[in-house]
Coordinates of C-alpha atoms and ligand atoms in Angstrom, one line a residue:
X10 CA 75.2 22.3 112.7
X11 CA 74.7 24.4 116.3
X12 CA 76.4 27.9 115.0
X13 CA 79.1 29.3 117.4
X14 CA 78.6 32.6 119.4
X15 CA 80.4 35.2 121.0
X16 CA 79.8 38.1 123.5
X17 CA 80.2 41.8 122.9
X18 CA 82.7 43.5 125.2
X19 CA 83.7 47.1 124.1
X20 CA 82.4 47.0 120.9
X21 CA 85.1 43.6 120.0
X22 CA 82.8 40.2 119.1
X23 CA 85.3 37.8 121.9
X24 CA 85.2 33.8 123.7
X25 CA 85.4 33.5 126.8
X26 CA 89.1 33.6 128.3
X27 CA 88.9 29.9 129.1
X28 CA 87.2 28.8 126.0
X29 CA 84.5 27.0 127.8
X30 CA 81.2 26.8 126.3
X31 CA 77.2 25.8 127.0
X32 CA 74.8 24.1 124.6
X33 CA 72.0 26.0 123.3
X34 CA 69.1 23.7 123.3
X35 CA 66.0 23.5 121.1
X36 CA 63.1 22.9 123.4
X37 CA 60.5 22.1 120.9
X38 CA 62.8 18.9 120.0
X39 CA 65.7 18.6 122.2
X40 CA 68.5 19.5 119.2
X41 CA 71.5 21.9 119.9
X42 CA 71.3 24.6 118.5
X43 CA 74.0 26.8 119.6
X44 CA 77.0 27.3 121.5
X45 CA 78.0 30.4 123.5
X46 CA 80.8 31.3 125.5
X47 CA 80.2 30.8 129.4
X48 CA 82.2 33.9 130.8
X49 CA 83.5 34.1 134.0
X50 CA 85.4 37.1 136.6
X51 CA 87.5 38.0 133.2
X52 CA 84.8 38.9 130.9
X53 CA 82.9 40.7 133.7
X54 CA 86.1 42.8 134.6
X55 CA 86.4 43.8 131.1
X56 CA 82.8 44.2 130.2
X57 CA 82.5 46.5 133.2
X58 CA 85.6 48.2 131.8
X59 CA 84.1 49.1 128.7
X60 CA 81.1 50.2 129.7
X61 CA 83.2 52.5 132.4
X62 CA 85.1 53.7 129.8
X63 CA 82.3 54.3 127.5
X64 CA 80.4 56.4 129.9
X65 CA 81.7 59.6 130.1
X66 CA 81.1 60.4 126.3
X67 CA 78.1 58.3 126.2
X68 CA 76.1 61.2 129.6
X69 CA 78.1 64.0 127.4
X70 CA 75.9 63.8 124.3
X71 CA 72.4 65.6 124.1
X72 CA 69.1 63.4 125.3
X73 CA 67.8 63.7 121.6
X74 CA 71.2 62.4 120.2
X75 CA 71.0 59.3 122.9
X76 CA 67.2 59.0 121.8
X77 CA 68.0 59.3 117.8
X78 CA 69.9 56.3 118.3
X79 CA 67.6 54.2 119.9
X80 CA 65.0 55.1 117.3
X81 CA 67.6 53.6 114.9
X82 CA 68.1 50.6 116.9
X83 CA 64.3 50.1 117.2
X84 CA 63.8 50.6 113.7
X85 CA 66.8 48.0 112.8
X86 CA 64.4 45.4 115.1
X87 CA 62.0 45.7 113.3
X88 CA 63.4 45.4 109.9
X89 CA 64.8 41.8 111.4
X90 CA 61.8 41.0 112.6
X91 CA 61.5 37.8 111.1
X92 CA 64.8 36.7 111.6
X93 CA 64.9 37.9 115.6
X94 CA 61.3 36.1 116.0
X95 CA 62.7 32.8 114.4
X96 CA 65.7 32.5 117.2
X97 CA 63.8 33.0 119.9
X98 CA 61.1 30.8 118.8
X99 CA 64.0 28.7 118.3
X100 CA 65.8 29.5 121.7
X101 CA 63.1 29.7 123.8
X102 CA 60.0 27.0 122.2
X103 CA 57.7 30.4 122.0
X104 CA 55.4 29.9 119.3
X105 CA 56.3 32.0 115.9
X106 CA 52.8 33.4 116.0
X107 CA 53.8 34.8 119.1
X108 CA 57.7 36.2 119.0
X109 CA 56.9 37.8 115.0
X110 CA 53.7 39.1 116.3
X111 CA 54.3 40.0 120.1
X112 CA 57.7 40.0 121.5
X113 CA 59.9 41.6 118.8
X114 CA 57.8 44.1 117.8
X115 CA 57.1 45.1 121.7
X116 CA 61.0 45.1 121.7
X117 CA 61.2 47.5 119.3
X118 CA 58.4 49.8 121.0
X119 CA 59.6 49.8 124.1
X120 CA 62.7 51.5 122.7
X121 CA 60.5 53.9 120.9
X122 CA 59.0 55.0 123.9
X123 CA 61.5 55.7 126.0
X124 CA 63.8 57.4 123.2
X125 CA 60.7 59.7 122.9
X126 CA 59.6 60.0 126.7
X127 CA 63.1 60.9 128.1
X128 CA 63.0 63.7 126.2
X129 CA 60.5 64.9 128.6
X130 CA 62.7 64.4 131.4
X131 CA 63.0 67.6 133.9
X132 CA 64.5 68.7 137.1
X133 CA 63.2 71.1 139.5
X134 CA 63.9 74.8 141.0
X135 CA 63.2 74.9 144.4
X136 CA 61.9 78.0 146.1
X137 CA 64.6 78.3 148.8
X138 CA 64.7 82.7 149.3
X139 CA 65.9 85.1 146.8
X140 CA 69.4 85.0 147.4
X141 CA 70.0 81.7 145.9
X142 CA 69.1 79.3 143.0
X143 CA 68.4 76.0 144.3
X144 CA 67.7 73.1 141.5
X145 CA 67.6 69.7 140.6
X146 CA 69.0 67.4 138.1
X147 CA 68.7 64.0 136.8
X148 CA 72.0 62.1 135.9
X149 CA 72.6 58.8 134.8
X150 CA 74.0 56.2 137.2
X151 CA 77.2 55.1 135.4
X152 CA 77.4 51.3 134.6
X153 CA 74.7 49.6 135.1
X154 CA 74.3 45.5 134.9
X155 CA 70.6 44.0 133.8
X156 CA 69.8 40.6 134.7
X157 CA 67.4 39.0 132.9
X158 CA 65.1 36.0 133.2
X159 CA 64.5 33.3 130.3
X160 CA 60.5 33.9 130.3
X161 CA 60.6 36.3 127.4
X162 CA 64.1 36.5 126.6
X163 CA 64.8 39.8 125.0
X164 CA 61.9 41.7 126.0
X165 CA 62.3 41.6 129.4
X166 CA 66.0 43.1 128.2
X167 CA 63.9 45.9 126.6
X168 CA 62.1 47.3 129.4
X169 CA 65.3 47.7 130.8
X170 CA 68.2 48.7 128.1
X171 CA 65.8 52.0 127.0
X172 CA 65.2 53.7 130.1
X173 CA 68.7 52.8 131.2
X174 CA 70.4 54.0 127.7
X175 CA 68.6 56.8 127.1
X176 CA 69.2 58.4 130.2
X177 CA 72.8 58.3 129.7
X178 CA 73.6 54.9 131.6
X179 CA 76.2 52.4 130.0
X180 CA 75.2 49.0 130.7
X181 CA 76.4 45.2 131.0
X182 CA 73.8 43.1 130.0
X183 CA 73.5 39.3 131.6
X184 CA 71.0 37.5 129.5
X185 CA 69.9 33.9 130.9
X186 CA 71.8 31.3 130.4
X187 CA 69.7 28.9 128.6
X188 CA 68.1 31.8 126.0
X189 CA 71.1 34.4 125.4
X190 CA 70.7 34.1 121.2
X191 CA 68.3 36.9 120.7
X192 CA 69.7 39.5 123.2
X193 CA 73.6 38.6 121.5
X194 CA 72.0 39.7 118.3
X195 CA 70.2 42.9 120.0
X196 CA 74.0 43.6 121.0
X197 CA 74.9 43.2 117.0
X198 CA 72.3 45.1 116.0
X199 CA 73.0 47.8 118.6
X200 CA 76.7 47.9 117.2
X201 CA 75.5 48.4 113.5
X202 CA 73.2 51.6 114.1
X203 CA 76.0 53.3 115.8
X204 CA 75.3 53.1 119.4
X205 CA 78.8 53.7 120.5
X206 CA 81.6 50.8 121.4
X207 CA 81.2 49.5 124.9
X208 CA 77.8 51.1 125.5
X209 CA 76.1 48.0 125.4
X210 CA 77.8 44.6 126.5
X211 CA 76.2 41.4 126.3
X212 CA 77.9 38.5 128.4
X213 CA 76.6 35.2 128.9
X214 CA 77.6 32.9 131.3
X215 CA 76.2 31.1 135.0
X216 CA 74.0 33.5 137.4
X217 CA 75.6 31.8 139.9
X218 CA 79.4 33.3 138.4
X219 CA 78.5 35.9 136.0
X220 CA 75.8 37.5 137.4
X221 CA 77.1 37.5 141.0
X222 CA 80.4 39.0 139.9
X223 CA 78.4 42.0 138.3
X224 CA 76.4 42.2 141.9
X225 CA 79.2 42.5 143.6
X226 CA 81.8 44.7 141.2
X227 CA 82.9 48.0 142.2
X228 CA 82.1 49.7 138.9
X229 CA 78.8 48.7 138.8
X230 CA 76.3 51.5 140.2
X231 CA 73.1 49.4 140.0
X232 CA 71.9 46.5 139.6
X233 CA 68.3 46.1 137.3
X234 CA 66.9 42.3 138.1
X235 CA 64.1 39.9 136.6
X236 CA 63.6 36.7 137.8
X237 CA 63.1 34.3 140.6
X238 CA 62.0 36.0 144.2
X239 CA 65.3 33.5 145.8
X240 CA 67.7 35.1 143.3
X241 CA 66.2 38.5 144.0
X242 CA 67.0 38.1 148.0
X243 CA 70.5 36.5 147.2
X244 CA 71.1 39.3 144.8
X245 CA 70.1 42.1 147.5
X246 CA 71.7 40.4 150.1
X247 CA 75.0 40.7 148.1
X248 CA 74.6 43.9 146.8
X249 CA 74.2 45.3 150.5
X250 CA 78.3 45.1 150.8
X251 CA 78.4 48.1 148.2
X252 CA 75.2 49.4 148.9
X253 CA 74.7 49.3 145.3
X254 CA 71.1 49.6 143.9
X255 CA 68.9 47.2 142.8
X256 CA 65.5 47.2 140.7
X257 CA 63.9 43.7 141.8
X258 CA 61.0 42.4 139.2
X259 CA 60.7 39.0 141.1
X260 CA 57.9 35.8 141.0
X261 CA 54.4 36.0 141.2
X262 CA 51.4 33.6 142.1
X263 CA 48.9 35.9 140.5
X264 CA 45.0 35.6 141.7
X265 CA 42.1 35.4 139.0
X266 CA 38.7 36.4 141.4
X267 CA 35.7 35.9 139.5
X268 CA 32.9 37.5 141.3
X269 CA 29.0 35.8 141.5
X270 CA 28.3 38.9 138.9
X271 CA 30.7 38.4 136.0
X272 CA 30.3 37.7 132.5
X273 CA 31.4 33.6 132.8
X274 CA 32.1 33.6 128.9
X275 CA 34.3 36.5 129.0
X276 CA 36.0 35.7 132.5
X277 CA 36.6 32.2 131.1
X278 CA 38.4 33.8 127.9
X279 CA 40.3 35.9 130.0
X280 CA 41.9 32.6 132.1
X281 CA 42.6 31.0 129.1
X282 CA 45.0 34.2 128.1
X283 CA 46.2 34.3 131.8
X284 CA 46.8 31.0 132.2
X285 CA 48.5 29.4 129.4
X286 CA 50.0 32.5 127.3
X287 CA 53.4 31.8 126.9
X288 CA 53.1 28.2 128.6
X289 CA 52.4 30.1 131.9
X290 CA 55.9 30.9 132.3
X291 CA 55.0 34.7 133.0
X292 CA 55.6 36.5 136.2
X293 CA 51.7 37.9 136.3
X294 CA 50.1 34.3 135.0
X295 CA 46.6 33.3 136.1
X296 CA 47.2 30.6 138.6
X297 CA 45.0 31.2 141.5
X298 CA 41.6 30.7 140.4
X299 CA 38.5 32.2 143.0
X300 CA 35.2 31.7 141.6
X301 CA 32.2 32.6 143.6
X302 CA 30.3 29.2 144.4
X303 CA 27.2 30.0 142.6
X304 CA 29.2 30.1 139.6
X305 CA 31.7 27.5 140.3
X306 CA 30.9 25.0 138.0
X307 CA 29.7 26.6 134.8
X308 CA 33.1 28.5 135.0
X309 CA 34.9 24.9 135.7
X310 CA 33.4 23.4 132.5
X311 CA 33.8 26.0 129.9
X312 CA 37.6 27.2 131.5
X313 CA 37.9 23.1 130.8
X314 CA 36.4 23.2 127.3
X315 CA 38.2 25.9 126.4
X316 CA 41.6 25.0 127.4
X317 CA 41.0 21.7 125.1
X318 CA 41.0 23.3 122.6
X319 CA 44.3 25.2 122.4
X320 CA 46.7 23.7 119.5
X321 CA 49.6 22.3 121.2
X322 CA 52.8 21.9 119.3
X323 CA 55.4 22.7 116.9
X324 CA 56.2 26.3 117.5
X325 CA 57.4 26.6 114.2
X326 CA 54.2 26.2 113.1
X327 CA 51.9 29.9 113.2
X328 CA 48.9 27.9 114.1
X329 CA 50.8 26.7 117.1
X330 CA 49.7 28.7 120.4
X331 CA 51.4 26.9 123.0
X332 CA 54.8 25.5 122.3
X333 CA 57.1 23.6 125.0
X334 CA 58.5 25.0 128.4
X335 CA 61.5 26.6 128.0
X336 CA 64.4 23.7 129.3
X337 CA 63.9 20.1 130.3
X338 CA 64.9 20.7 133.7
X339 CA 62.1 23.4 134.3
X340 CA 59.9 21.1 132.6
X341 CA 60.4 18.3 135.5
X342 CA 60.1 20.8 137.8
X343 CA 56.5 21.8 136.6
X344 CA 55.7 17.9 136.5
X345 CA 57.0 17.7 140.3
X346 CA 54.4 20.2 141.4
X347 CA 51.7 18.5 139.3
X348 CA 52.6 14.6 140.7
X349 CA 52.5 16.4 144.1
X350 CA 49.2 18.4 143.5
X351 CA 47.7 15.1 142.2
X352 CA 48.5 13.6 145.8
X353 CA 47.0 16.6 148.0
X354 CA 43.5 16.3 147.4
X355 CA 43.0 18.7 144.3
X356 CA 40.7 17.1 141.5
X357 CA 42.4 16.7 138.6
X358 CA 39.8 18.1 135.6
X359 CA 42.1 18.6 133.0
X360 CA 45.6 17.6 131.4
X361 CA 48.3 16.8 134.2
X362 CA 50.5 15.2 131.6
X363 CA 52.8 15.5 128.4
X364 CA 51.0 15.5 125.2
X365 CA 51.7 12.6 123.0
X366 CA 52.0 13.3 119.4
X367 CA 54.6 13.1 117.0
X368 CA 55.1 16.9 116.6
X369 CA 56.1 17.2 120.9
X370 CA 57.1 13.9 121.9
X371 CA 60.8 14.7 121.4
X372 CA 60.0 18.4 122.7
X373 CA 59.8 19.7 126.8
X374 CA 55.7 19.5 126.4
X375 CA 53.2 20.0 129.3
X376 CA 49.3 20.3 128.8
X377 CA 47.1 22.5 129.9
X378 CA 46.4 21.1 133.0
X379 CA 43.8 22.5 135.5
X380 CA 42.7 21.2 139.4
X381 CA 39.4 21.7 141.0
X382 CA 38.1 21.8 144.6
X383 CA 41.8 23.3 145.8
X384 CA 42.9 25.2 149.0
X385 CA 45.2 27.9 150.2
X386 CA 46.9 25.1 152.1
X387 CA 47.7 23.6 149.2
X388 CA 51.3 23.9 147.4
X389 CA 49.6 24.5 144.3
X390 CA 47.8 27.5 145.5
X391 CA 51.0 28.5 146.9
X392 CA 53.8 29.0 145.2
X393 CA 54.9 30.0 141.7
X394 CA 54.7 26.7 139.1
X395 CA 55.4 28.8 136.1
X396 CA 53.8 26.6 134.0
X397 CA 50.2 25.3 132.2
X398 CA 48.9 24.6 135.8
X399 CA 46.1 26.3 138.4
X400 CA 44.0 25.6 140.3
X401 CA 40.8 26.7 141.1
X402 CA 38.6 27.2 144.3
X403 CA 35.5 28.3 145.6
X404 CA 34.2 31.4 147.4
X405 CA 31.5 32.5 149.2
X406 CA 31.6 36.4 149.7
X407 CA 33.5 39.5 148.3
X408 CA 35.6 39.5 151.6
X409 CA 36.5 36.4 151.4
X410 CA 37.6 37.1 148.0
X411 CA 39.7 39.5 148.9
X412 CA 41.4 37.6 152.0
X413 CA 42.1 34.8 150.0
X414 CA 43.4 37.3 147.0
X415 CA 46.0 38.8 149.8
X416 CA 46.8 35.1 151.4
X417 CA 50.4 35.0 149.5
X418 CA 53.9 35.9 149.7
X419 CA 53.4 37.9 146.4
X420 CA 52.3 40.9 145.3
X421 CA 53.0 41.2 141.6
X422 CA 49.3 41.2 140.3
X423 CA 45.5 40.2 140.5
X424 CA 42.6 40.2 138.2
X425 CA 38.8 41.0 139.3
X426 CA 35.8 39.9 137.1
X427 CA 32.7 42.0 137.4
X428 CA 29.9 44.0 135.9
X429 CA 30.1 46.5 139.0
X430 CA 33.2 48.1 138.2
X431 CA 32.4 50.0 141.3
X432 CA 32.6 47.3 142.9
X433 CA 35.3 46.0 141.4
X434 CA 37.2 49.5 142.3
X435 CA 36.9 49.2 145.9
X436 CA 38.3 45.4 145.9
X437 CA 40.8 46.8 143.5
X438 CA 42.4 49.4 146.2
X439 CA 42.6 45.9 148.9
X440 CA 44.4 43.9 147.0
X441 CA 48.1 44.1 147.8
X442 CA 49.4 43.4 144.2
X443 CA 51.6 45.6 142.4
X444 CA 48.6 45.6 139.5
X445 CA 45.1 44.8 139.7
X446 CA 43.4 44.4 136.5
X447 CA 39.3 45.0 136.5
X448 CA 37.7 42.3 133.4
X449 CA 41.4 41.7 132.5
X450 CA 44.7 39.6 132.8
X451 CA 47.6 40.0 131.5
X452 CA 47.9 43.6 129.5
X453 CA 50.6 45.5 129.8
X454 CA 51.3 49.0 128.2
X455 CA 54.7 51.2 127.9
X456 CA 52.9 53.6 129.7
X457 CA 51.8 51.7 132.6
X458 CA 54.1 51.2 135.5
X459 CA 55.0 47.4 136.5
X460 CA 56.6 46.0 139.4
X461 CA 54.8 44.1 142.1
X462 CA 55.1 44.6 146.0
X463 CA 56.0 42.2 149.2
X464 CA 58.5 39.0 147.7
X465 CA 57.2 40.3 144.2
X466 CA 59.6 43.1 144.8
X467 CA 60.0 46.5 144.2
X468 CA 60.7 49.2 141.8
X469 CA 59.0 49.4 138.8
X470 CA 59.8 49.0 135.3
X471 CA 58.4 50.5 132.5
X472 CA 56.0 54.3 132.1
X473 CA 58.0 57.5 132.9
X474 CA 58.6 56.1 136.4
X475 CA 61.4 53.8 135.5
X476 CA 63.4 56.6 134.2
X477 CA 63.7 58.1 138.0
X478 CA 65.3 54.3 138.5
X479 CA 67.8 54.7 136.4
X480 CA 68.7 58.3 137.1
X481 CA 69.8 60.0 140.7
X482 CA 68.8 63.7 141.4
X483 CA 71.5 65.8 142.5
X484 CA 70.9 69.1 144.2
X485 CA 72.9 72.4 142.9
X486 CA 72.5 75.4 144.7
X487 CA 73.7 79.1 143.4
X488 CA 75.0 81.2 146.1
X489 CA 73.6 84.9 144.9
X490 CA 74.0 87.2 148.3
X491 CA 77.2 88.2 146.4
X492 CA 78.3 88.5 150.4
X493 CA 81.3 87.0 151.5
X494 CA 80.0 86.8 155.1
X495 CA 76.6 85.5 154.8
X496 CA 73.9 85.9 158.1
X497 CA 73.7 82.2 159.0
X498 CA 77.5 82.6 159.5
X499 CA 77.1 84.1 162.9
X500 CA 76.6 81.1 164.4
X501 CA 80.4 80.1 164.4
X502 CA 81.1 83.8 165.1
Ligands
NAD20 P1 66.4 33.2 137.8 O1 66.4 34.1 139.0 O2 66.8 31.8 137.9 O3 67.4 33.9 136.7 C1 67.2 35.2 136.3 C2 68.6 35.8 135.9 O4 69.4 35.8 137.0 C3 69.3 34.9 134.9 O5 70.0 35.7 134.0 C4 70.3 34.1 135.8 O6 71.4 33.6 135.1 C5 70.7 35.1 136.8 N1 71.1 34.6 138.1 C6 70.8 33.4 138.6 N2 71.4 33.3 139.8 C7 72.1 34.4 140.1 C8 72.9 34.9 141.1 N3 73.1 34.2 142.2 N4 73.3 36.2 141.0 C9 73.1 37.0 140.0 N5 72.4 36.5 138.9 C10 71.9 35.3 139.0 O7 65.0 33.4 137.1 P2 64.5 32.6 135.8 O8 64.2 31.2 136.2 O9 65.3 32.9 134.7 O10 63.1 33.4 135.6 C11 61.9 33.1 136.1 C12 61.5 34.0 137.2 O11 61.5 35.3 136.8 C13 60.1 33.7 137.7 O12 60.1 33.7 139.2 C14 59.3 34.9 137.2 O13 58.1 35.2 138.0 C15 60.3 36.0 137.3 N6 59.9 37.1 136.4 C16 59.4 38.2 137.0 C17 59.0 39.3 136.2 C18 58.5 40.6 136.8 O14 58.3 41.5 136.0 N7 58.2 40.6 138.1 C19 59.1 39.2 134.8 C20 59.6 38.0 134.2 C21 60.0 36.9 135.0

């Protein structure tokens, strides 16, 4: 039977005020799993309340008391692991290899890092003249709301909630709509290690309701957003009326270049990872494939060979490594750009259908499906599928490359295959993506800053840099002339 939920406001386990609730759907088999509360202006007033009210005891305690507790909070992840891996396999259709081994524990260390990080955290004196003290200081922002995409439903939470807790922040969390289970039990977990009532609310509900009544509420300094480049514009546009900040992680349509000089076995290993980890749905996926003409087709056949032989199915299952996309209705969509990528001219060379066995037929399935001979033109080579699907095409010379790299609205990330890493530097630096990975795709460290440029957006989460977004410098300065008349005075004199 699908277990009820409810969302955390002020420390208090409550419905929504209408009692209206959504389905929680199983996408490996269709079943309903859950329900949860679908919130509306109410619950966003009063999360926001909380999380006001919270604040001012929350930015009074020392950086290492705000950092002990999310040590504790990482540490409680991990000692759920299982049980936090299982709901979002069961949420989201990620295979269980990947959640126990991947996302929860990557939960638990981005929290680690920034609890220990912060700690580092400094301001500046500035060296004005010697009859002041002039100096900076870093202060949290007050409430802050993170929006959050389905694609890796509370990880993409993390990089967000440790930066902005540590720092003395109090924040309102809007998981998606179709995934909230595991972030409602990051709020629980929060609650039992002592992270104080109404630091951390978790409300679910509609982007379209919820998440625009947190854009545009008055208590709500900032505004930290993953998800689709469309909602990012709506949500800037909106948050313009209260000039309230925003942190945009938006789509990509990532380019794979492999260059006439790269290792083919290792490039090809590489596009499996980008292409079809996590059933594509990532912001940085492979999707654009160049591949320098001369070595077009042995890179066609073995990226096809390979992709064959992933096992498709049951993520329950740990020798599962692709499961089902995450909801029905995004798995019509990626069908929709298939059918019409099938009618453009591409050459269809692998997959471009649901897999038929008895473990996904009742499950939101696509295959790995790959298309040769494409061009920019194309829709497929355009814009972001978020699915099992590229597309490859051919080049001719390491400026072409590049252009054809740079042809996009996007700028969120690029890989480059090469044995000239000098090479590979200098394509690196004209590449317009917010990463460029050199016999890579895909990683992604703590330490490393992420966030893409043009309609990939902007900010960054994750490394120290993130903690400057969720923290403003103010300026103090120290009059010490001791004079009650000072020199510059003697211009209103
Ligand atoms: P989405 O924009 O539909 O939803 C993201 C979140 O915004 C959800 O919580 C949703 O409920 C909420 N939302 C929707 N409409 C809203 C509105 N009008 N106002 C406020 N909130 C609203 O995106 P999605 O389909 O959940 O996620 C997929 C997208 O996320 C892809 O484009 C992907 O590339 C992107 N993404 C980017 C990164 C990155 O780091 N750049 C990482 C992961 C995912």
């Amino acid at each position: 039977m699908a277990q009820s939920y409810n969302v955390l406001i002020g420390g208090k386990w409550v419905g929504s005020a209408g009692g209206q609730t959504r389905e929680i759907i199983n996408p490996a088999n269709g079943r309903v799993v859950a329900l949860v509360p679908q919130c509306g202006r109410e619950e966003v007033d009063s999360a926001v309340r909380a999380a006001q009210q919270a604040a001012p005891a929350w930015k009074a305690m020392t950086m290492s008391e705000r950092s002990k507790l999310l040590l504790k909070l990482s540490g409680a992840i991990l000692s759920r692991q299982k049980e936090l891996a299982e709901l979002e396999t069961m949420e989201h259709g990620s295979p269980i290899r990947k959640t126990m081994n991947f996302d929860v524990p990557l939960c638990a260390e981005q929290l680690e890092y920034f609890a220990g990080v912060a700690r580092g955290l400094t301001g500046e004196t500035l060296p004005v003249g010697p009859w002041c003290a002039s100096m900076t200081v870093r202060e949290p922002l007050g409430v802050v709301a993170l929006i959050t995409p389905w694609n890796f439903p509370a990880l993409m939470v993390a990089w967000k909630l440790g930066a902005a807790l540590v720092t003395g922040n109090t924040c309102v969390v809007k998981p998606p709509s179709i995934t909230p289970l595991t972030v409602l039990k990051l709020g629980e977990l929060a609650m039992e290690v002592g992270i104080p009532a109404g630091v951390m609310n978790v409300i679910t509900g509609p982007g379209e309701t919820v998440g625009e009544e947190l854009v545009k509420h008055p208590g709500v300094a900032k505004v930290g957003f993953t998800g689709d480049t469309a909602t990012g514009k709506r949500i800037m546009r909106i948050a313009s009326d209260s000039v309230k900040q925003v942190g945009l992680e938006l789509g990509g349509k990532n380019a794979f270049v492999v260059m006439a000089d790269a290792d083919v076995d290792s490039a090809v290993e590489g596009a499996v990872f980008g292409a079809y980890f996590n059933s594509g749905q990532v912001c940085a996926a492979a999707s654009r494939f160049y591949i320098h003409e001369s070595l077009y087709d042995e890179f066609a056949e073995k990226f096809v060979e390979a992709s064959k032989k992933l096992k498709v199915g049951d993520p329950m299952d740990m020798a599962t490594v692709m499961g089902p996309l995450a909801y029905e209705g995004h798995r019509d969509k990626v069908e929709g750009f298939i059918a019409r990528a099938k009618k453009s001219g591409a050459k269809l060379l692998l997959g471009g259908e649901r897999p038929d066995t008895p473990e996904t037929r009742n499950g939101y399935f696509v295959s790995p499906t790959i298309f040769g001979e494409c061009n920019t033109d194309m829709e497929l080579m355009r814009d972001e599928i978020f699915g099992p699907v590229v597309g490859l095409a051919r080049f001719k010379t390491p400026e072409e490359a590049v252009a054809l790299a740079n042809q996009t609205r996007y700028g969120l990330s690029a890989s480059i295959w090469t044995k000239d890493v000098r090479a590979g530097m200098a394509m690196a630096g004209r590449i317009e993506a917010g990463t460029v990975w050199i016999n890579e795709h895909l990683i992604i460290f703590c330490e490393t800053p992420w966030g893409g440029c043009k309609e990939s957006g902007w900010g960054k989460d994750l490394s120290t840099m993130v903690l400057e977004e969720y923290t403003s410098v103010k300026h103090i300065y120290i009059d010490l002339t001791g004079q009650a008349v000072k020199p510059w005075y003697a211009i209103l004199k």
